[in-house]
PDB file of C-alpha atoms and ligand atoms in Angstrom:
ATOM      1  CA  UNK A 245     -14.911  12.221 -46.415  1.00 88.00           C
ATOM      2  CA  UNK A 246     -12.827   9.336 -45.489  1.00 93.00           C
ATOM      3  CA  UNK A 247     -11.334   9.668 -42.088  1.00 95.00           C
ATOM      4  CA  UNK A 248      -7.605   8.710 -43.266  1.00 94.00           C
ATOM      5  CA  UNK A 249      -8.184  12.075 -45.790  1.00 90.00           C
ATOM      6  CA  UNK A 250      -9.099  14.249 -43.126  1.00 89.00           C
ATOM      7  CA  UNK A 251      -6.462  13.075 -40.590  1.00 90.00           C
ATOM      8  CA  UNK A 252      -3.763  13.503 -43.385  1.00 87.00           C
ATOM      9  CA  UNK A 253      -5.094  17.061 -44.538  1.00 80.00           C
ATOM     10  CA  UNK A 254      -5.664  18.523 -40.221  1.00 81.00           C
ATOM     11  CA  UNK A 255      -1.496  17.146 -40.337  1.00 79.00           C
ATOM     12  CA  UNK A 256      -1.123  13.632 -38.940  1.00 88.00           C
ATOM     13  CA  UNK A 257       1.245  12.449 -41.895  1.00 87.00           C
ATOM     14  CA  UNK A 258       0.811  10.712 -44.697  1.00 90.00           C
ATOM     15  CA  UNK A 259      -2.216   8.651 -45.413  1.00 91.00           C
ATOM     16  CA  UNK A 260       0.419   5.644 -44.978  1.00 94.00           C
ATOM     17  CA  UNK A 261       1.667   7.166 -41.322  1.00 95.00           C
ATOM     18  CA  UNK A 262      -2.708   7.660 -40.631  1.00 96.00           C
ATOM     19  CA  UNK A 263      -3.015   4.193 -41.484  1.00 96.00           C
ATOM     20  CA  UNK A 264      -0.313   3.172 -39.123  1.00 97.00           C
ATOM     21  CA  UNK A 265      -2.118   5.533 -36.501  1.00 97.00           C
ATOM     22  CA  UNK A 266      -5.932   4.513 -37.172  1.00 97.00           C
ATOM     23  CA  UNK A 267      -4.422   0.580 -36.307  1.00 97.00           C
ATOM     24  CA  UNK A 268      -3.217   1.357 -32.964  1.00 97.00           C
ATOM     25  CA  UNK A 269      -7.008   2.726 -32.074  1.00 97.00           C
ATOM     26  CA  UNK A 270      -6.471   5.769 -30.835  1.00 96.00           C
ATOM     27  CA  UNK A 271      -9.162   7.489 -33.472  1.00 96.00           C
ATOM     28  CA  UNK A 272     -12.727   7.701 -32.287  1.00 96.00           C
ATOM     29  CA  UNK A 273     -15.630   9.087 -33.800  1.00 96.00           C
ATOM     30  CA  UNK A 274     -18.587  10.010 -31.911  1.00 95.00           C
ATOM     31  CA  UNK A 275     -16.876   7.687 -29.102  1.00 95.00           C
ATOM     32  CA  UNK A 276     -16.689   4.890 -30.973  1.00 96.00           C
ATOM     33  CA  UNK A 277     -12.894   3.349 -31.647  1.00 97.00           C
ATOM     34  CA  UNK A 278     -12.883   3.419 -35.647  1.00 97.00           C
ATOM     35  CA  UNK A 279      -9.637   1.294 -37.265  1.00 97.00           C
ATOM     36  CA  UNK A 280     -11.185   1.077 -40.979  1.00 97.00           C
ATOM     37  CA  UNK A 281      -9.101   3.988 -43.014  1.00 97.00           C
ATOM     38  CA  UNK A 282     -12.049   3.592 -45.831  1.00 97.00           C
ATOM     39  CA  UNK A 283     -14.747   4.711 -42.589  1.00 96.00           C
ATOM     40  CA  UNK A 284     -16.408   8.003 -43.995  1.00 96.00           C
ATOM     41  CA  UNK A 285     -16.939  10.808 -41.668  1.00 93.00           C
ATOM     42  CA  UNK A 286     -18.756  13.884 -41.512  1.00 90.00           C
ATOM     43  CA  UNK A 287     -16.612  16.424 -40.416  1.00 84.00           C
ATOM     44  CA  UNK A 288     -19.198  18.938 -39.834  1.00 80.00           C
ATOM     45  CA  UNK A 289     -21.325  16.601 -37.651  1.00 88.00           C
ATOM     46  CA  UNK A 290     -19.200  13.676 -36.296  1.00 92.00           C
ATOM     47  CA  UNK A 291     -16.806  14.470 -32.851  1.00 93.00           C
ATOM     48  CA  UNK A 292     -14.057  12.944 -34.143  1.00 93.00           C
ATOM     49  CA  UNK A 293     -11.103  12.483 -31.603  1.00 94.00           C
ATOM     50  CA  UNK A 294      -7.258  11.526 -31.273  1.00 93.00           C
ATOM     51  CA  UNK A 295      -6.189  10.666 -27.798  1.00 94.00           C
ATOM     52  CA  UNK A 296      -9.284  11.418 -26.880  1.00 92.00           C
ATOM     53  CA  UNK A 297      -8.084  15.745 -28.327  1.00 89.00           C
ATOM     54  CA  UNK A 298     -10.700  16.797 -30.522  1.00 90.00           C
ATOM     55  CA  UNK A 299      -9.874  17.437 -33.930  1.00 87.00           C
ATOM     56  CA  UNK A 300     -11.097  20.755 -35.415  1.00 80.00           C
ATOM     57  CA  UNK A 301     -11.660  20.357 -39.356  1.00 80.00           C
ATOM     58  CA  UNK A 302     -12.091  23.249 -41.288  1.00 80.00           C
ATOM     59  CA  UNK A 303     -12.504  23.301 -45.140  1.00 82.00           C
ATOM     60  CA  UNK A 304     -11.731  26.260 -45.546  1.00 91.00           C
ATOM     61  CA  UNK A 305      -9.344  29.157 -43.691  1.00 93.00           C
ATOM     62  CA  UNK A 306      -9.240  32.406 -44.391  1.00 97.00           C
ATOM     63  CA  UNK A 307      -6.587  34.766 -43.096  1.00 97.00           C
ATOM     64  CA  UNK A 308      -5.403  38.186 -43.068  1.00 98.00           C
ATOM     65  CA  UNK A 309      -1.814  38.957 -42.668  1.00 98.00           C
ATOM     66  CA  UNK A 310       0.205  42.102 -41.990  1.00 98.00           C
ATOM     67  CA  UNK A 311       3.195  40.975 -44.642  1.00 98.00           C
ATOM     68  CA  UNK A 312       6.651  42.042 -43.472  1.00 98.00           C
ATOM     69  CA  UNK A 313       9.296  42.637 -46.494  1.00 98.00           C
ATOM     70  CA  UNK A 314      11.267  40.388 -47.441  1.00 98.00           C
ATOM     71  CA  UNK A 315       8.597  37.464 -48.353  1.00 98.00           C
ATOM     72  CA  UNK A 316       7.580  36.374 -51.687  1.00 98.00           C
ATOM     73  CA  UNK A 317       3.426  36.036 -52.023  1.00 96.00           C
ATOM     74  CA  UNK A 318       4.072  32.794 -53.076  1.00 94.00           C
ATOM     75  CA  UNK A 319       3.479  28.858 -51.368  1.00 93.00           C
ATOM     76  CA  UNK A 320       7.136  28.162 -52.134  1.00 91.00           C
ATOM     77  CA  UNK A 321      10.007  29.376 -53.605  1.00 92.00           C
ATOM     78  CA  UNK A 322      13.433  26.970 -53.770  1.00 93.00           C
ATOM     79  CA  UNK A 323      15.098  29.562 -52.558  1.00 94.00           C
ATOM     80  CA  UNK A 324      13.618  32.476 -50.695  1.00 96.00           C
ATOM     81  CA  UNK A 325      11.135  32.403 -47.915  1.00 96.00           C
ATOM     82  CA  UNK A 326       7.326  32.889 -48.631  1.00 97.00           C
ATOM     83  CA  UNK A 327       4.391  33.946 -46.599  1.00 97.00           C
ATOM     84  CA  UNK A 328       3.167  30.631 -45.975  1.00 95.00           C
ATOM     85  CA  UNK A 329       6.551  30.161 -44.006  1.00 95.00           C
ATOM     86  CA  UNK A 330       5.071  32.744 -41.121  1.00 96.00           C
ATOM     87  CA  UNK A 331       2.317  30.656 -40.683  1.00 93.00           C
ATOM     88  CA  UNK A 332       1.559  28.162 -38.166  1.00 88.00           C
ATOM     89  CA  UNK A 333       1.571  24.299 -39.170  1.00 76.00           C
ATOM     90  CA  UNK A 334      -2.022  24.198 -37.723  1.00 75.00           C
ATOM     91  CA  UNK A 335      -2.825  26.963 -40.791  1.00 84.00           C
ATOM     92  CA  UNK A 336      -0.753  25.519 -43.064  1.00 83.00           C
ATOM     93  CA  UNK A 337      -1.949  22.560 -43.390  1.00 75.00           C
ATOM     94  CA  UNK A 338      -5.089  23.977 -45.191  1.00 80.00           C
ATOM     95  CA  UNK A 339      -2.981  25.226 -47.897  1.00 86.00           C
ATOM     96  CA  UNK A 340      -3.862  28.491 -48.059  1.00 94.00           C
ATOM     97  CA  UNK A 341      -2.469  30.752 -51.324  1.00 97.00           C
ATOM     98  CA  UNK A 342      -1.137  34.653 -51.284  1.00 97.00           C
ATOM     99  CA  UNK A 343      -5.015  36.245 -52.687  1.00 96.00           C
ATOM    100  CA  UNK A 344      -2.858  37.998 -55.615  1.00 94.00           C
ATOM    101  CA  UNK A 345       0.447  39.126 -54.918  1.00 95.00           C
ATOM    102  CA  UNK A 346       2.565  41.440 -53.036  1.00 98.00           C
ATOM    103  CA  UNK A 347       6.074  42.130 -54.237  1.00 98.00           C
ATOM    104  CA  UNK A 348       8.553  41.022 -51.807  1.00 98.00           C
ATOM    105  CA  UNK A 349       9.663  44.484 -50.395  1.00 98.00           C
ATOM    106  CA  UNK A 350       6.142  45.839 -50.463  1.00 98.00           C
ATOM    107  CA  UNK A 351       4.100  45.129 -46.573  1.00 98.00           C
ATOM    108  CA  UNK A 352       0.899  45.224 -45.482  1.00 98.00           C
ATOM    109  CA  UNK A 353      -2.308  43.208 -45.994  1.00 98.00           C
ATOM    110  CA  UNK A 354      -2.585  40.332 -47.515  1.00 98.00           C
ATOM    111  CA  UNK A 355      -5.439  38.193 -47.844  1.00 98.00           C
ATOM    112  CA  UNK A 356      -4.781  34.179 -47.887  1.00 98.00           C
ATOM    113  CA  UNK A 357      -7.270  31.393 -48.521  1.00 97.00           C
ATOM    114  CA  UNK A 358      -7.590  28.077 -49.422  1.00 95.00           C
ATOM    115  CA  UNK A 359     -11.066  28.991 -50.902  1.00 95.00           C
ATOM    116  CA  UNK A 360     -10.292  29.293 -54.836  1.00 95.00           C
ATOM    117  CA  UNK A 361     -13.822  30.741 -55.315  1.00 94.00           C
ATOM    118  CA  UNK A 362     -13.385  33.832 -53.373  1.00 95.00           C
ATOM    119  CA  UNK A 363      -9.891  34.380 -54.292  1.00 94.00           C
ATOM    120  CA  UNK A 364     -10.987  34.083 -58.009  1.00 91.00           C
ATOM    121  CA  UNK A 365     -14.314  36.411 -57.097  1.00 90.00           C
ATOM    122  CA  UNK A 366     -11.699  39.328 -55.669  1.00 91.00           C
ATOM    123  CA  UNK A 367      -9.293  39.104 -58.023  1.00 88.00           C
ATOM    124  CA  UNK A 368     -11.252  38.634 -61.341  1.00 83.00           C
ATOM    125  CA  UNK A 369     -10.485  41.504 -64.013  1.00 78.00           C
ATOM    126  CA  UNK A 370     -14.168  42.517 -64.094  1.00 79.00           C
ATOM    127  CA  UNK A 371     -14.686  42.550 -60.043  1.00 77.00           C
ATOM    128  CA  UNK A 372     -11.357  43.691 -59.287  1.00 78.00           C
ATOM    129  CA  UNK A 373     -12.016  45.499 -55.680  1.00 90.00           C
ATOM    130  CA  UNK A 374     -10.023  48.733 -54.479  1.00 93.00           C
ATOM    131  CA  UNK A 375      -6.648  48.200 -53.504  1.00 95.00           C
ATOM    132  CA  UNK A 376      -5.712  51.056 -50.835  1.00 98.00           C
ATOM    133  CA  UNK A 377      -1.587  51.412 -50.782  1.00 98.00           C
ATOM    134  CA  UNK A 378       0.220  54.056 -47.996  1.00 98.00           C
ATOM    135  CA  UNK A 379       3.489  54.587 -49.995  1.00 98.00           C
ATOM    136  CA  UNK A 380       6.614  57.025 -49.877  1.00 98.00           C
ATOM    137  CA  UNK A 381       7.370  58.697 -52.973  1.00 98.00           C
ATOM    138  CA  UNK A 382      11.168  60.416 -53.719  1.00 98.00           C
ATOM    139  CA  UNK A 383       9.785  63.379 -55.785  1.00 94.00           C
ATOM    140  CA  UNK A 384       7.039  65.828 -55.086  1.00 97.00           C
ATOM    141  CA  UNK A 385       3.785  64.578 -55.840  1.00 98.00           C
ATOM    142  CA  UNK A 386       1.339  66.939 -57.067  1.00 97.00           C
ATOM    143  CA  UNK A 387      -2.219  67.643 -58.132  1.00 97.00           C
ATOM    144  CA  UNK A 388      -1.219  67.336 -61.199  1.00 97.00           C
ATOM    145  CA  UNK A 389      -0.377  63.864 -60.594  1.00 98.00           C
ATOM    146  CA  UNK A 390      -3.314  63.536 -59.073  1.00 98.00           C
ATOM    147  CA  UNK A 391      -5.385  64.382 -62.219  1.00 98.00           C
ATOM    148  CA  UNK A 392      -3.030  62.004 -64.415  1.00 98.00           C
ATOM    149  CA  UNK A 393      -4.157  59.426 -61.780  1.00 98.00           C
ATOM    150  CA  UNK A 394      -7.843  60.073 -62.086  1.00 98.00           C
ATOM    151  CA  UNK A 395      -8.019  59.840 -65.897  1.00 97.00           C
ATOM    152  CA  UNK A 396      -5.772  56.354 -66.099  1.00 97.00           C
ATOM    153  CA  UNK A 397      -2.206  56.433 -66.050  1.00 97.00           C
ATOM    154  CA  UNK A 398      -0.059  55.447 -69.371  1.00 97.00           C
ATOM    155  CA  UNK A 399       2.432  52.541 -67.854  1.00 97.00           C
ATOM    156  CA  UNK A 400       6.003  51.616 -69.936  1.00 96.00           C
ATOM    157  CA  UNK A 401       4.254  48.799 -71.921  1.00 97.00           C
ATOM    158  CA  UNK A 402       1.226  51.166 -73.452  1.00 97.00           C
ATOM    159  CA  UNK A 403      -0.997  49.839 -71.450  1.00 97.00           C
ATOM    160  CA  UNK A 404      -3.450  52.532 -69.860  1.00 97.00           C
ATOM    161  CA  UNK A 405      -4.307  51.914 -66.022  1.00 96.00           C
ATOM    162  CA  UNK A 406      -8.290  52.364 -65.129  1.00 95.00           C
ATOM    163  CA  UNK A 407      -8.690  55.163 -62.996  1.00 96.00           C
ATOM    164  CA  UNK A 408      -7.043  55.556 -59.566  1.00 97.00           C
ATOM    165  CA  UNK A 409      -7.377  57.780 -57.273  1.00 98.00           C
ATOM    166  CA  UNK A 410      -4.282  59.547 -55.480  1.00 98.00           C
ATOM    167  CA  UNK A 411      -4.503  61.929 -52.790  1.00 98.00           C
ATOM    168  CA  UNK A 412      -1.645  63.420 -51.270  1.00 98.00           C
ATOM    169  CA  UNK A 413      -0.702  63.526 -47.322  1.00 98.00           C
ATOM    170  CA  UNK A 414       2.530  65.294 -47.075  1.00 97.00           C
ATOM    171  CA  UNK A 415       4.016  67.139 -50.390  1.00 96.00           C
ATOM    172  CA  UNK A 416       7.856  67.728 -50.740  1.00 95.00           C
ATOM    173  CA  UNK A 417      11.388  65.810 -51.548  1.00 94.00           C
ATOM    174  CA  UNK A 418      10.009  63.034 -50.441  1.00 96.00           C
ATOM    175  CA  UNK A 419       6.302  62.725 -50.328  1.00 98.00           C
ATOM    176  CA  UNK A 420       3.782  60.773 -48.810  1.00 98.00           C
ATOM    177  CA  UNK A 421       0.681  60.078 -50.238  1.00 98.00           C
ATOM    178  CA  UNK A 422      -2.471  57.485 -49.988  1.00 98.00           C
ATOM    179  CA  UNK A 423      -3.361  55.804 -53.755  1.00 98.00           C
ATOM    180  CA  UNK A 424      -6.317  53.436 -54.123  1.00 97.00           C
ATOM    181  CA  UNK A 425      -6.386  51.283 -57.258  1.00 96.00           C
ATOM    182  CA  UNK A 426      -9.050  48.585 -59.118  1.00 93.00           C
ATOM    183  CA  UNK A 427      -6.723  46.332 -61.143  1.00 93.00           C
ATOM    184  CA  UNK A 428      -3.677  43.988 -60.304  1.00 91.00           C
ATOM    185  CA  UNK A 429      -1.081  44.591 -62.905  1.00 94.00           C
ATOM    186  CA  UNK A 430       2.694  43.521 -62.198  1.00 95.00           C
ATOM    187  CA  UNK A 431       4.580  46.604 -60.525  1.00 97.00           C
ATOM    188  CA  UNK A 432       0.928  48.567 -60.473  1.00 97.00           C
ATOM    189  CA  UNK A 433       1.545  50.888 -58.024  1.00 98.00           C
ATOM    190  CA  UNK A 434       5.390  51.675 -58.848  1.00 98.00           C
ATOM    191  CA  UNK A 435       5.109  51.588 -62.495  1.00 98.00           C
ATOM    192  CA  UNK A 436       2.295  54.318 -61.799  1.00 98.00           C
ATOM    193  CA  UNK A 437       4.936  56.564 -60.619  1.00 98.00           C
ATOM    194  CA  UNK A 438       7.571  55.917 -62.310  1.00 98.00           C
ATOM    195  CA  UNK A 439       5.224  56.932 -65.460  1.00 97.00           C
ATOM    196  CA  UNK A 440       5.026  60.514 -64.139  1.00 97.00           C
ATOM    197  CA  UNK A 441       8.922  60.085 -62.821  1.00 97.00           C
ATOM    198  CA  UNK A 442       8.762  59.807 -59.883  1.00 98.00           C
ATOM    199  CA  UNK A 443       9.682  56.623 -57.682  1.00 98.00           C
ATOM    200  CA  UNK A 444       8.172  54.643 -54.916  1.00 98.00           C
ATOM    201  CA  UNK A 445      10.427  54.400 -51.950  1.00 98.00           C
ATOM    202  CA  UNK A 446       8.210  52.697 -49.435  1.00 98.00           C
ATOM    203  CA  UNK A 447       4.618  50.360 -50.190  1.00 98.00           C
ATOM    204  CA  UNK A 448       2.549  49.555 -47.849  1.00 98.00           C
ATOM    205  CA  UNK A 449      -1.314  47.928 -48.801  1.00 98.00           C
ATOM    206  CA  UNK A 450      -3.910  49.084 -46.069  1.00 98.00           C
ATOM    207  CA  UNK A 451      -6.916  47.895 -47.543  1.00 97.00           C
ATOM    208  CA  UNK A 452      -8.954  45.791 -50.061  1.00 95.00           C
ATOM    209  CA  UNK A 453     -12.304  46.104 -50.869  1.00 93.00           C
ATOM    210  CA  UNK A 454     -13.704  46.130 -46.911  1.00 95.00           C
ATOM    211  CA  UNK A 455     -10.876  45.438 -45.504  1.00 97.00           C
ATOM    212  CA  UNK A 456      -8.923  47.591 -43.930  1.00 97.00           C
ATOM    213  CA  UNK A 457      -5.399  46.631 -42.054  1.00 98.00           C
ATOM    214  CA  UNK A 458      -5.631  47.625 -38.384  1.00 96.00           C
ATOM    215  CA  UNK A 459      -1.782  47.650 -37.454  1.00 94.00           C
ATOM    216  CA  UNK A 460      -2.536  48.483 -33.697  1.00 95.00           C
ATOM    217  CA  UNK A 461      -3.681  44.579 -33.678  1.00 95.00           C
ATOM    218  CA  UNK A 462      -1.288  43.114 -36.396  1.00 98.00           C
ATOM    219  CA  UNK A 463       2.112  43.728 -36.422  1.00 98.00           C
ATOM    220  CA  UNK A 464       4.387  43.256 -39.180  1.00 98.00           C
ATOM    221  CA  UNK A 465       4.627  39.613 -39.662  1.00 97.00           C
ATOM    222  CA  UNK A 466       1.306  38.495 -37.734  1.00 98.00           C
ATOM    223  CA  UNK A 467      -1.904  36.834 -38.864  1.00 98.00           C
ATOM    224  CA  UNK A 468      -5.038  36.120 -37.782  1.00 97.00           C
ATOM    225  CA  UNK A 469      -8.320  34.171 -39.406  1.00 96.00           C
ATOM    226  CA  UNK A 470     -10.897  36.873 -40.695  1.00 97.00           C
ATOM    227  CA  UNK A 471     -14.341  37.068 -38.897  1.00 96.00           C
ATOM    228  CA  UNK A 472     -17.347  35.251 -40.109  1.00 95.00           C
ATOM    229  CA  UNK A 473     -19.046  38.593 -40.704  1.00 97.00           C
ATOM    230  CA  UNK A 474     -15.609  39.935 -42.500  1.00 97.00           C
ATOM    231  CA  UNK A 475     -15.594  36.540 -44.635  1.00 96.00           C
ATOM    232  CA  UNK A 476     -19.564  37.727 -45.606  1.00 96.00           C
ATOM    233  CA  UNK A 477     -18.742  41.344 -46.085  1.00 95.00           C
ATOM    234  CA  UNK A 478     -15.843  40.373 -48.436  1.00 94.00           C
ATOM    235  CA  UNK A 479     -18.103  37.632 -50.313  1.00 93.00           C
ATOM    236  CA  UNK A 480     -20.061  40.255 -50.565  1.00 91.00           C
ATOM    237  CA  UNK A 481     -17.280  42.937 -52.246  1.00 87.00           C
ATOM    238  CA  UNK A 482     -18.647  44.875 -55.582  1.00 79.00           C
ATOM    239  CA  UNK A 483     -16.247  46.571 -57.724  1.00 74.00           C
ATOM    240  CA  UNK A 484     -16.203  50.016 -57.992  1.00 79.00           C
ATOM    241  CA  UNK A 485     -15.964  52.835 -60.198  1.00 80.00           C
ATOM    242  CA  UNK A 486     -13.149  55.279 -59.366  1.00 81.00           C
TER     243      UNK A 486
HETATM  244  N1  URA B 253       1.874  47.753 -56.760  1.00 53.66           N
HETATM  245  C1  URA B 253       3.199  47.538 -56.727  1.00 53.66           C
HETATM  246  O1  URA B 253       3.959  48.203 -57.422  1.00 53.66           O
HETATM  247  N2  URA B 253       3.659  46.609 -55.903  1.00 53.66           N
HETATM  248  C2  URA B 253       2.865  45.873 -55.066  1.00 53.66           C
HETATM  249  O2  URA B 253       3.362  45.042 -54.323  1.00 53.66           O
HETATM  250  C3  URA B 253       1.489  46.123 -55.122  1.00 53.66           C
HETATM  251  C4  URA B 253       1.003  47.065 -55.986  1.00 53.66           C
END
């Protein structure tokens, strides 16, 4: 890779601005002052330095955030803030994307990842992984409900959801319940509900395929990179049959 590339992608301005930079010779790679923007580099090999500050370059970043309401799973939005607005420039400078969506009042984990092949891998229709949501439901939930769930539930457009499975924590006006799904459509969980009238109040996502959200060590709003062994176990993922 050429060295004014990487400098621009780790956040050093535009290749114009690196240019600028490289001239000055403060740049060196493996201790050598390098001026030439056209040099190539090995990231993976080469120390590669700016005022003498070693510059970490990943390809790829993988993160796992606790999403707080309010934020669109987007990378921008003209007028609203997104996700990638709670992360640090040192992150964001990868360009890391929302791994499907959230909708903006529904929290909890969300995958992001600059990594197109995993994202497409978890999110394909035919490896869809299990979604795990915590959600509040005004109505009481029943095991009725819970049967509807298990054979596929008839949503407002026709379209009949693959099996889910529902299991109920607390039972009453308002219930709470656990619901773990394979597919991705618009509205999923709420549209669910709604089909056996009853309405989601509070969504919360606690897990996807082996992930699970640990909310002891993230609080609303944080983020942290996945493991290497978490970035294996979700590579990885199989769907399931609920
Ligand atoms: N289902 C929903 O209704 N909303 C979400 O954000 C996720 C799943």
């Amino acid at each position: 890779m050429r060295i004014d590339k990487l400098l621009a992608n780790v956040g050093f301005g535009t290749r114009k601005e690196v240019k600028k930079m490289l001239k000055t010779g403060v740049v060196k790679v493996e201790g050598e002052v390098i001026k030439d923007p056209k040099t190539h580099v090995n990231p993976e090999e080469d120390t590669i330095t700016v005022n003498e500050d070693i510059i970490e370059y990943k390809e790829f970043v993988y993160l796992i955030m606790n999403k707080p309401a309010g934020y669109l799973s987007a990378t921008e939005d003209e007028y609203q803030e997104t996700v990638l607005d709670l992360l640090e420039m040192g992150d964001a400078v990868c360009q890391p994307f929302p791994v499907g969506r959230l909708d903006k009042d529904t929290e909890g984990l969300l995958l992001l990842t600059n990594d197109g092949q995993l994202s497409h891998q978890l999110l394909s229709p035919k490896k869809h992984v299990p979604k795990t949501y915590y959600a509040t439901i005004l109505g009481e939930v029943t095991d009725r409900d819970v049967q509807v769930f298990k054979t596929g539930v008839e949503l407002d457009d026709g379209y009949l959801t693959k099996p889910a499975i529902l299991e109920i924590l607390r039972s009453g006006d308002e219930s709470e319940i656990h619901v773990t799904i394979t597919e991705g459509k618009y509205h999923q969980v709420k549209r669910m509900f709604e089909s056996v009238g009853k309405k989601v109040t509070y969504l919360k996502r606690i897990s996807m395929g082996p992930i699970r959200l640990d909310e002891e060590e993230l609080k609303t709003g944080e983020y942290r990179e996945l493991t290497e062994e978490e970035i294996e176990e979700l590579r990885a993922a199989q769907p399931i049959q609920l």
